Coordinates of C-alpha atoms in Angstrom, one line a residue:
Chain A
M1 CA -27.7 -17.6 -3.3
S2 CA -25.5 -14.2 -4.6
Y3 CA -26.2 -11.2 -6.5
R4 CA -23.6 -10.5 -8.9
I5 CA -23.8 -6.5 -8.7
G6 CA -21.4 -5.0 -10.9
V7 CA -19.6 -1.8 -10.6
L8 CA -18.8 0.6 -13.6
S9 CA -15.6 0.8 -13.5
V10 CA -14.3 3.3 -16.0
Q11 CA -13.5 5.5 -13.9
G12 CA -14.5 7.1 -10.1
D13 CA -14.7 6.0 -6.8
F14 CA -16.1 2.7 -8.1
A15 CA -13.5 0.8 -5.0
E16 CA -15.5 2.1 -2.1
H17 CA -18.9 1.0 -4.1
V18 CA -17.5 -2.6 -4.2
V19 CA -16.3 -2.8 -0.1
A20 CA -19.7 -1.1 0.7
I21 CA -22.0 -3.9 -1.4
N22 CA -19.5 -6.6 -0.7
D23 CA -20.5 -5.5 3.3
L24 CA -24.0 -7.2 2.6
D25 CA -25.0 -11.0 2.6
E26 CA -25.8 -12.4 -0.7
A27 CA -24.6 -9.7 -2.8
D28 CA -21.2 -10.1 -5.0
A29 CA -19.9 -7.3 -5.9
A30 CA -17.4 -6.7 -8.6
P31 CA -15.5 -3.9 -10.9
V32 CA -17.0 -4.1 -14.7
K33 CA -15.5 -2.1 -16.9
T34 CA -16.1 -4.1 -20.3
K35 CA -18.9 -5.3 -22.4
K36 CA -18.3 -8.8 -21.4
A37 CA -18.4 -8.4 -17.3
I38 CA -21.2 -5.7 -17.9
A39 CA -23.1 -8.8 -19.6
T40 CA -22.4 -11.0 -17.2
C41 CA -24.5 -8.5 -14.1
D42 CA -27.5 -9.0 -12.5
A43 CA -27.6 -5.0 -11.7
L44 CA -25.1 -2.4 -12.0
I45 CA -24.0 0.9 -10.2
I46 CA -22.4 3.7 -11.9
P47 CA -20.6 5.3 -9.1
G48 CA -19.3 9.0 -8.7
G49 CA -16.8 10.5 -10.2
E50 CA -16.3 13.1 -13.7
S51 CA -19.8 12.6 -15.6
T52 CA -18.1 13.8 -18.7
T53 CA -15.4 11.6 -18.6
I54 CA -17.7 8.5 -17.8
G55 CA -19.4 9.6 -20.6
K56 CA -17.3 10.4 -22.8
L57 CA -15.7 6.7 -21.8
C58 CA -18.9 4.7 -22.0
E59 CA -19.4 6.2 -26.0
R60 CA -16.4 5.3 -26.8
F61 CA -15.4 2.0 -25.6
G62 CA -19.2 1.0 -26.9
L63 CA -20.7 0.1 -23.2
D64 CA -23.6 2.0 -23.5
E65 CA -24.6 -1.3 -25.3
A66 CA -24.0 -3.7 -22.7
I67 CA -25.4 -1.0 -20.2
S68 CA -29.2 -0.9 -22.1
K69 CA -29.0 -4.2 -22.6
L70 CA -29.3 -4.9 -18.7
H71 CA -31.6 -1.5 -18.6
F72 CA -34.3 -3.2 -21.2
A73 CA -34.2 -6.2 -19.5
G74 CA -35.0 -4.5 -16.1
K75 CA -32.1 -5.3 -14.2
P76 CA -31.4 -3.1 -11.8
I77 CA -29.2 0.2 -12.3
W78 CA -28.1 2.6 -9.6
G79 CA -26.8 5.6 -10.3
T80 CA -24.5 7.7 -7.2
C81 CA -24.1 11.4 -8.2
A82 CA -22.0 11.2 -11.7
G83 CA -23.9 8.1 -12.5
L84 CA -27.3 10.0 -12.2
I85 CA -26.7 12.6 -14.2
L86 CA -25.9 9.8 -17.0
L87 CA -29.1 8.5 -16.5
A88 CA -30.9 11.5 -16.8
K89 CA -32.9 12.2 -19.7
D90 CA -31.9 16.2 -19.6
I91 CA -29.4 17.9 -18.0
V92 CA -29.3 21.5 -17.5
D93 CA -27.1 23.3 -20.1
S94 CA -25.5 20.6 -21.1
Q95 CA -24.9 18.8 -24.2
Q96 CA -23.1 16.0 -23.0
W97 CA -23.2 12.8 -24.0
R98 CA -26.0 10.7 -21.5
L99 CA -27.3 7.2 -21.1
G100 CA -30.7 9.2 -20.3
Y101 CA -33.0 6.3 -19.3
M102 CA -35.0 8.5 -16.7
D103 CA -37.6 10.1 -17.1
I104 CA -36.0 12.9 -15.0
E105 CA -34.0 16.9 -15.6
I106 CA -30.8 17.4 -13.8
K107 CA -28.8 20.2 -13.0
R108 CA -24.8 19.8 -12.4
N109 CA -23.3 21.3 -9.4
A110 CA -26.5 22.5 -8.2
F111 CA -24.9 23.2 -4.4
G112 CA -21.9 25.3 -5.7
R113 CA -18.3 24.4 -6.3
Q114 CA -16.4 22.1 -4.0
V115 CA -16.0 24.6 -0.9
D116 CA -19.4 24.6 -1.0
S117 CA -19.6 20.8 -0.6
F118 CA -21.1 19.8 2.5
E119 CA -22.1 16.6 4.5
T120 CA -26.0 16.3 6.5
D121 CA -28.6 14.4 7.9
L122 CA -31.0 12.8 5.5
A123 CA -34.8 12.0 5.7
I124 CA -35.1 8.9 3.3
K125 CA -38.7 7.3 2.3
G126 CA -38.1 3.4 2.3
I127 CA -35.1 3.0 4.1
E128 CA -35.1 1.3 7.7
G129 CA -35.1 4.1 10.3
G130 CA -36.0 6.4 7.4
Q131 CA -32.6 8.9 7.9
A132 CA -28.9 8.9 6.8
R133 CA -26.2 10.7 7.0
A134 CA -25.3 12.3 3.2
V135 CA -22.3 13.1 2.0
L136 CA -22.5 15.6 -1.2
I137 CA -19.2 16.8 -3.7
R138 CA -19.9 19.1 -6.3
A139 CA -23.4 17.6 -6.0
P140 CA -26.2 17.5 -8.8
C141 CA -29.6 18.1 -7.9
V142 CA -33.3 17.1 -9.8
T143 CA -34.8 19.9 -11.1
K144 CA -37.7 17.7 -13.1
V145 CA -39.4 14.3 -12.7
E146 CA -42.5 12.9 -14.8
D147 CA -45.2 11.3 -13.0
N148 CA -43.3 8.0 -12.9
V149 CA -40.7 9.1 -10.6
E150 CA -40.9 8.9 -6.9
V151 CA -38.8 11.1 -5.3
L152 CA -37.5 9.5 -2.1
A153 CA -35.3 12.1 -0.5
T154 CA -35.0 15.8 -0.9
F155 CA -32.5 18.6 1.0
R156 CA -34.0 22.4 1.3
D157 CA -35.9 21.5 -1.4
K158 CA -33.8 20.0 -3.8
I159 CA -34.6 16.7 -5.3
V160 CA -31.7 14.8 -3.7
M161 CA -32.7 10.4 -4.2
V162 CA -35.5 9.2 -7.0
R163 CA -36.4 5.9 -8.3
Q164 CA -38.4 5.0 -11.5
D165 CA -39.2 0.9 -11.2
H166 CA -35.8 -0.4 -11.6
L167 CA -33.5 2.8 -11.5
L168 CA -32.4 4.5 -8.4
G169 CA -30.3 7.8 -8.3
T170 CA -29.0 9.4 -5.3
T171 CA -27.0 12.8 -5.9
F172 CA -25.0 11.9 -2.8
H173 CA -22.8 9.3 -1.7
P174 CA -24.0 6.2 0.8
E175 CA -20.8 4.7 0.1
L176 CA -18.6 6.8 1.6
T177 CA -20.4 6.0 4.5
E178 CA -20.0 3.2 7.2
D179 CA -23.8 2.9 7.2
R180 CA -25.1 0.3 4.6
R181 CA -29.2 0.8 4.2
V182 CA -28.9 2.5 0.8
Q183 CA -27.1 -0.5 -0.7
Q184 CA -29.9 -2.6 1.4
Y185 CA -32.4 -1.0 -0.4
F186 CA -30.8 -1.1 -4.0
L187 CA -30.1 -5.3 -2.5
D188 CA -34.0 -5.3 -2.0
M189 CA -34.8 -4.2 -5.7
V190 CA -32.4 -7.0 -7.2
K191 CA -33.9 -9.5 -5.4
A192 CA -37.6 -8.1 -6.5
T193 CA -36.7 -8.4 -9.8
E194 CA -34.8 -11.6 -10.0
N195 CA -38.0 -13.2 -8.3
R196 CA -40.3 -11.9 -10.8
T197 CA -38.6 -13.0 -13.6
G198 CA -37.9 -16.6 -12.2
S199 CA -34.4 -16.8 -13.1
D200 CA -31.7 -17.7 -11.2
Chain B
M1 CA -27.6 20.7 9.9
A2 CA -25.2 20.9 6.6
E3 CA -21.4 20.6 7.4
T4 CA -19.6 22.1 4.3
S5 CA -15.6 21.2 3.2
T6 CA -15.4 17.8 6.0
W7 CA -12.6 15.8 5.6
R8 CA -14.9 13.7 4.1
N9 CA -15.9 15.9 1.5
K10 CA -12.1 16.9 1.1
V11 CA -11.0 13.0 0.5
G12 CA -14.1 12.2 -1.6
L13 CA -13.3 14.5 -4.0
G14 CA -10.1 12.6 -4.4
E15 CA -11.7 9.6 -4.5
M16 CA -14.2 10.6 -7.2
L17 CA -11.0 11.4 -9.5
R18 CA -9.7 8.1 -9.7
G19 CA -8.9 6.0 -12.5
G20 CA -8.4 9.3 -14.2
V21 CA -6.0 11.7 -16.0
I22 CA -5.8 15.3 -14.8
M23 CA -3.7 17.7 -17.7
D24 CA -1.7 20.9 -17.0
V25 CA -3.3 23.5 -18.8
T26 CA -2.1 27.4 -19.8
N27 CA -5.4 28.5 -21.4
A28 CA -8.9 28.0 -22.1
E29 CA -8.5 26.4 -25.3
Q30 CA -6.5 23.8 -23.8
A31 CA -8.7 23.3 -21.1
K32 CA -11.6 22.3 -23.3
I33 CA -9.4 20.1 -25.2
A34 CA -8.3 18.4 -22.1
E35 CA -11.9 18.1 -21.4
D36 CA -13.0 16.5 -24.3
A37 CA -10.3 13.9 -24.3
G38 CA -12.2 12.9 -21.1
A39 CA -9.9 14.7 -18.5
V40 CA -10.9 14.2 -14.7
S41 CA -9.8 17.4 -14.0
V42 CA -7.2 20.1 -15.2
M43 CA -4.7 22.2 -13.2
A44 CA -4.4 25.6 -14.1
L45 CA -1.0 27.0 -14.9
E46 CA 0.6 30.3 -16.6
R47 CA 3.3 27.7 -17.9
V48 CA 3.9 23.9 -17.9
P49 CA 7.0 22.8 -16.3
A50 CA 8.9 22.2 -18.9
D51 CA 8.7 25.6 -20.0
I52 CA 9.1 26.5 -16.3
R53 CA 12.3 24.7 -15.8
A54 CA 13.7 26.1 -19.5
E55 CA 12.7 29.6 -18.8
G56 CA 13.8 30.2 -15.3
G57 CA 12.8 32.9 -12.7
V58 CA 10.9 32.8 -10.1
A59 CA 7.7 30.1 -11.1
R60 CA 4.7 31.5 -9.1
M61 CA 0.8 31.0 -8.5
A62 CA -0.8 31.3 -12.1
D63 CA -2.5 35.0 -13.4
L64 CA -5.9 34.3 -12.0
T65 CA -7.3 35.7 -15.1
I66 CA -6.7 32.6 -16.8
I67 CA -7.7 30.3 -13.9
E68 CA -11.1 31.9 -14.1
E69 CA -11.2 31.6 -17.5
I70 CA -10.8 28.2 -17.2
M71 CA -13.1 27.5 -14.7
D72 CA -15.8 29.3 -16.8
T73 CA -15.0 27.2 -19.6
V74 CA -14.9 23.9 -18.2
T75 CA -17.6 21.6 -16.2
I76 CA -14.3 19.3 -14.5
P77 CA -13.1 20.7 -11.7
V78 CA -10.5 23.1 -11.5
M79 CA -7.2 22.8 -9.3
A80 CA -4.4 25.1 -9.7
K81 CA -0.8 25.6 -7.7
A82 CA 0.4 27.3 -5.0
R83 CA 4.2 27.5 -3.7
I84 CA 5.4 25.4 -0.7
G85 CA 4.9 27.5 2.6
H86 CA 2.8 30.9 0.3
F87 CA 0.1 30.4 2.4
A88 CA -1.5 33.7 1.3
E89 CA -1.7 32.2 -2.7
A90 CA -3.5 29.5 -1.0
Q91 CA -6.1 31.6 0.2
V92 CA -6.2 33.6 -3.1
L93 CA -7.3 30.4 -5.0
Q94 CA -9.7 29.3 -2.2
A95 CA -11.4 33.1 -2.6
I96 CA -11.8 32.1 -6.4
G97 CA -13.4 29.3 -5.6
V98 CA -10.9 26.6 -7.6
D99 CA -11.6 23.1 -6.4
F100 CA -8.3 21.7 -5.9
I101 CA -4.8 23.9 -4.4
D102 CA -1.4 21.2 -5.4
E103 CA 1.2 22.9 -2.6
S104 CA 3.6 22.3 -5.6
E105 CA 7.5 21.9 -6.1
V106 CA 7.1 23.0 -9.3
L107 CA 6.6 26.2 -8.2
T108 CA 9.7 28.3 -6.4
P109 CA 9.3 27.9 -3.1
A110 CA 7.8 30.4 -0.8
D111 CA 9.1 29.1 2.4
E112 CA 12.0 26.5 2.9
Q113 CA 11.1 25.4 6.2
F114 CA 7.9 25.3 6.6
H115 CA 4.8 23.8 4.4
I116 CA 1.2 25.2 4.3
D117 CA -0.9 24.3 7.0
K118 CA -4.0 22.7 5.2
H119 CA -6.3 22.0 7.8
P120 CA -8.1 25.4 8.4
F121 CA -8.6 26.0 4.2
D122 CA -12.0 24.6 3.3
V123 CA -10.6 23.7 0.0
P124 CA -8.7 20.5 -0.1
F125 CA -4.9 20.5 -1.1
V126 CA -2.7 17.7 -2.9
C127 CA 0.9 17.6 -2.2
G128 CA 3.8 15.9 -4.0
C129 CA 5.4 13.1 -2.1
T130 CA 8.7 11.2 -3.2
N131 CA 8.5 8.5 -0.4
L132 CA 5.9 7.0 2.8
A133 CA 7.3 9.4 5.3
E134 CA 7.1 12.7 3.4
A135 CA 3.5 12.0 2.4
L136 CA 2.7 11.1 6.1
R137 CA 4.2 14.5 6.9
R138 CA 1.7 16.3 4.1
I139 CA -1.5 14.2 5.2
G140 CA -0.8 14.9 8.7
E141 CA -0.6 18.7 7.6
G142 CA -4.1 18.3 6.2
A143 CA -3.5 17.0 2.2
A144 CA -6.3 14.8 1.2
M145 CA -4.5 13.8 -1.9
I146 CA -0.8 12.9 -2.4
R147 CA 1.2 11.9 -5.9
T148 CA 4.3 11.4 -6.1
K149 CA 6.7 14.2 -7.2
G150 CA 8.4 12.7 -9.6
E151 CA 10.8 14.6 -11.8
A152 CA 8.1 17.6 -13.5
G153 CA 9.0 18.7 -16.7
S154 CA 11.5 16.4 -17.7
G155 CA 8.9 13.9 -19.7
N156 CA 11.4 11.1 -17.8
I157 CA 9.6 8.8 -15.9
V158 CA 12.1 7.3 -13.8
E159 CA 11.7 9.4 -10.5
A160 CA 7.9 8.7 -10.5
T161 CA 8.5 5.2 -10.4
R162 CA 11.3 5.8 -7.6
H163 CA 8.8 7.5 -5.6
M164 CA 5.9 5.2 -6.3
R165 CA 7.9 2.2 -5.6
N166 CA 9.2 4.2 -2.4
V167 CA 5.4 5.1 -0.9
M168 CA 4.4 1.1 -2.0
T169 CA 7.2 -0.7 0.0
G170 CA 7.1 1.7 2.8
I171 CA 3.5 0.6 3.4
K172 CA 4.3 -3.1 3.3
R173 CA 6.9 -2.1 5.3
L174 CA 4.9 -0.7 7.9
A175 CA 2.4 -3.5 7.8
G176 CA 4.8 -6.0 8.3
L177 CA 5.9 -4.3 11.7
R178 CA 4.4 -5.2 15.4
D179 CA 2.2 -2.4 17.3
D180 CA 5.3 -2.0 19.5
E181 CA 7.9 -1.4 16.9
L182 CA 5.5 1.7 15.6
M183 CA 6.2 5.0 17.9
T184 CA 10.3 3.8 17.1
E185 CA 9.5 3.6 12.8
A186 CA 7.3 7.2 13.3
K187 CA 10.8 8.3 14.9
N188 CA 13.0 6.7 12.3
I189 CA 11.5 7.9 9.6
G190 CA 9.5 11.5 10.3
A191 CA 6.5 10.7 10.3
P192 CA 3.1 11.6 12.3
Y193 CA 2.5 8.1 14.8
E194 CA -1.2 8.7 14.5
L195 CA -0.5 7.8 10.6
V196 CA 2.2 5.5 10.9
K197 CA -0.1 2.9 12.7
E198 CA -3.2 3.7 10.3
V199 CA -1.2 2.9 7.7
A200 CA 0.3 0.0 9.4
H201 CA -3.5 -1.6 9.9
S202 CA -5.4 -0.9 6.9
G203 CA -2.0 -1.5 4.7
G204 CA -2.5 1.7 2.4
L205 CA -2.9 5.3 2.8
P206 CA -5.8 7.2 4.1
V207 CA -5.9 9.1 1.1
P208 CA -5.8 9.3 -2.6
N209 CA -2.5 8.1 -4.1
F210 CA -1.9 9.6 -7.5
S211 CA 1.3 10.1 -9.3
A212 CA 3.0 12.8 -11.4
G213 CA 6.4 13.9 -12.5
G214 CA 7.2 12.5 -15.9
I215 CA 4.3 11.1 -17.9
A216 CA 4.6 11.1 -21.4
T217 CA 3.0 8.4 -22.9
P218 CA 0.4 5.7 -22.6
A219 CA 2.5 3.1 -21.3
D220 CA 4.0 5.8 -19.3
A221 CA 0.5 6.1 -17.5
A222 CA 0.0 2.0 -17.8
L223 CA 3.3 1.9 -15.6
M224 CA 2.4 4.3 -12.9
M225 CA -1.2 2.8 -12.9
Q226 CA -0.1 -1.0 -12.2
L227 CA 2.8 0.0 -9.6
G228 CA -0.4 1.4 -7.8
A229 CA -1.1 5.2 -8.4
E230 CA -5.0 5.3 -8.7
S231 CA -4.7 8.3 -10.9
V232 CA -2.1 10.4 -13.0
F233 CA -1.6 14.3 -13.3
V234 CA 0.3 14.6 -16.9
G235 CA 1.9 18.1 -16.9
S236 CA 3.9 19.1 -19.9
G237 CA 3.4 15.7 -21.5
I238 CA 0.5 16.3 -23.5
F239 CA 0.8 20.2 -24.6
K240 CA 4.6 19.9 -25.1
A241 CA 3.8 17.0 -27.8
E242 CA 3.3 17.1 -31.5
D243 CA -0.4 16.5 -31.3
P244 CA -1.8 17.3 -28.0
Q245 CA -5.4 16.1 -28.7
A246 CA -4.5 12.3 -30.1
R247 CA -1.8 12.4 -26.9
A248 CA -4.9 12.7 -24.3
L249 CA -7.2 10.7 -25.8
A250 CA -4.1 8.0 -25.7
I251 CA -3.2 8.7 -22.4
V252 CA -7.1 8.4 -21.3
H253 CA -7.3 5.4 -22.7
A254 CA -4.0 3.9 -21.6
T255 CA -5.7 4.9 -17.7
T256 CA -8.7 3.4 -18.2
Y257 CA -7.5 0.1 -19.5
Y258 CA -3.8 -0.1 -17.9
E259 CA -3.8 -3.7 -16.7
D260 CA -4.8 -4.9 -20.3
P261 CA -1.8 -4.4 -22.8
V262 CA -4.0 -5.0 -25.7
E263 CA -5.6 -2.2 -25.1
V264 CA -2.4 0.0 -23.9
A265 CA -1.0 -1.3 -27.4
K266 CA -4.2 0.3 -29.3
A267 CA -3.6 3.6 -26.9
C268 CA -0.4 3.5 -28.8
R269 CA -0.7 2.6 -31.9
G270 CA -3.1 5.7 -32.4
L271 CA -0.2 8.4 -31.9
E272 CA 1.6 10.1 -35.2
G273 CA 3.0 13.2 -33.3
A274 CA 6.1 12.3 -31.4
A275 CA 6.1 12.7 -27.6
M276 CA 8.1 15.6 -25.1
P277 CA 11.7 15.3 -26.0
G278 CA 12.8 14.4 -22.4
I279 CA 15.7 14.8 -20.0
D280 CA 17.9 12.5 -19.0
V281 CA 17.8 13.6 -15.1
R282 CA 21.3 12.4 -14.1
T283 CA 22.7 15.3 -16.0
L284 CA 20.7 17.5 -13.7
E285 CA 22.2 19.5 -10.9
D286 CA 20.4 19.1 -7.7
S287 CA 19.9 22.4 -7.4
E288 CA 18.0 22.0 -11.1
R289 CA 16.6 18.8 -9.4
L290 CA 12.3 20.2 -8.7
A291 CA 11.7 17.4 -6.3
T292 CA 13.9 18.5 -3.5
R293 CA 11.8 21.0 -3.0
G294 CA 10.0 20.4 0.7
W295 CA 10.6 19.0 3.3

């Protein structure tokens, strides 16, 4: 069987996520930007982009309702960069709209402006081989986590990957490299959820 | 080891801006309106293209005070324009930390032969084009994003559609050629062979392809997105309209749901104030056309 993974496509690099997920067996990714399309997903990815823009569009077009249904049903949600900012409960110095599902505090543009954007080899807990190339673009970092949040990767003492139950967050962009191990990690989360709930 | 400002970092920022609206602003207050309406980025300028056109004179890089005020006001990326070939203006813009530089035909060119060599810069560049070959020349020089030139400040979409169709038709043409035809094609159109080959094989540009130059209404934005633009720049179209706030919201709405006419109609209906006044570009002399700048 194949799992339907929606990539929120109101704004951002959703196309790269769709291509990356579709490289995996057993996954069927599609861009979604309506309540109806979101509701049909087994899991959701909130891509990189501008968190203020994506947040405003979710609020304005009532998409948060459909997303929160997925969340409360325990369907996996993965936020990359802007997507993770929207998943965070607290955002340093910002009142911007958010989904706020994860018990973390996040700081926007934590590494500087665009000229400070970088890539690096990153040690990641839980993926095969343990290390991957990470691309960070005007990236945030996680500044606080509650006990229920597992830290999966750090770069120079800054947290860049976290997991809380069915929620996954990366401040880097696995969709911009050829490596598909983080996507596989997420797909394994989706499979585990489906097995637990026994749905088809 | 961290490696800063790689090609992936530069192109990646453009990819993050997909499906969005980049708005021209001339002060912090406008920048805030743009951000609140859902703009993915703002272009910091001294004068919007319509005013540059009306007032004439030499149009240069904006006053740094204005750009820095805008950078301090919004959290979205801030772009700024440098004159074609004016690498010193670009160096200054990089030094103050702008997130993207537009080497733009809207400003008066500083060099009528050469564009900026954009590779050595850490900051990514966007450049205008009127067709595929011009796009590939700019990418060859290091542009990490391409946009149509259109005819800035005209409020008339006709040139942007012409340029976007030129680019898309050019891509389709290359994709249909055999490998042994590509070198001659590169020579004939005046584009770098390696990029011609890449486009022929991938069927798309290697960098994001946005649209600019004449977008004034939600339907204009939807038109450009359906023709293949991945995002739109709106210059004079917002702050030269009667109700900039409503227009900004409406253009964001139409860009997000560009393929759904019911949503685009909702975006159009919300608008009470008039769009910016437009110009029939056929009445413009060649010397008044901004799109002819760049080589």
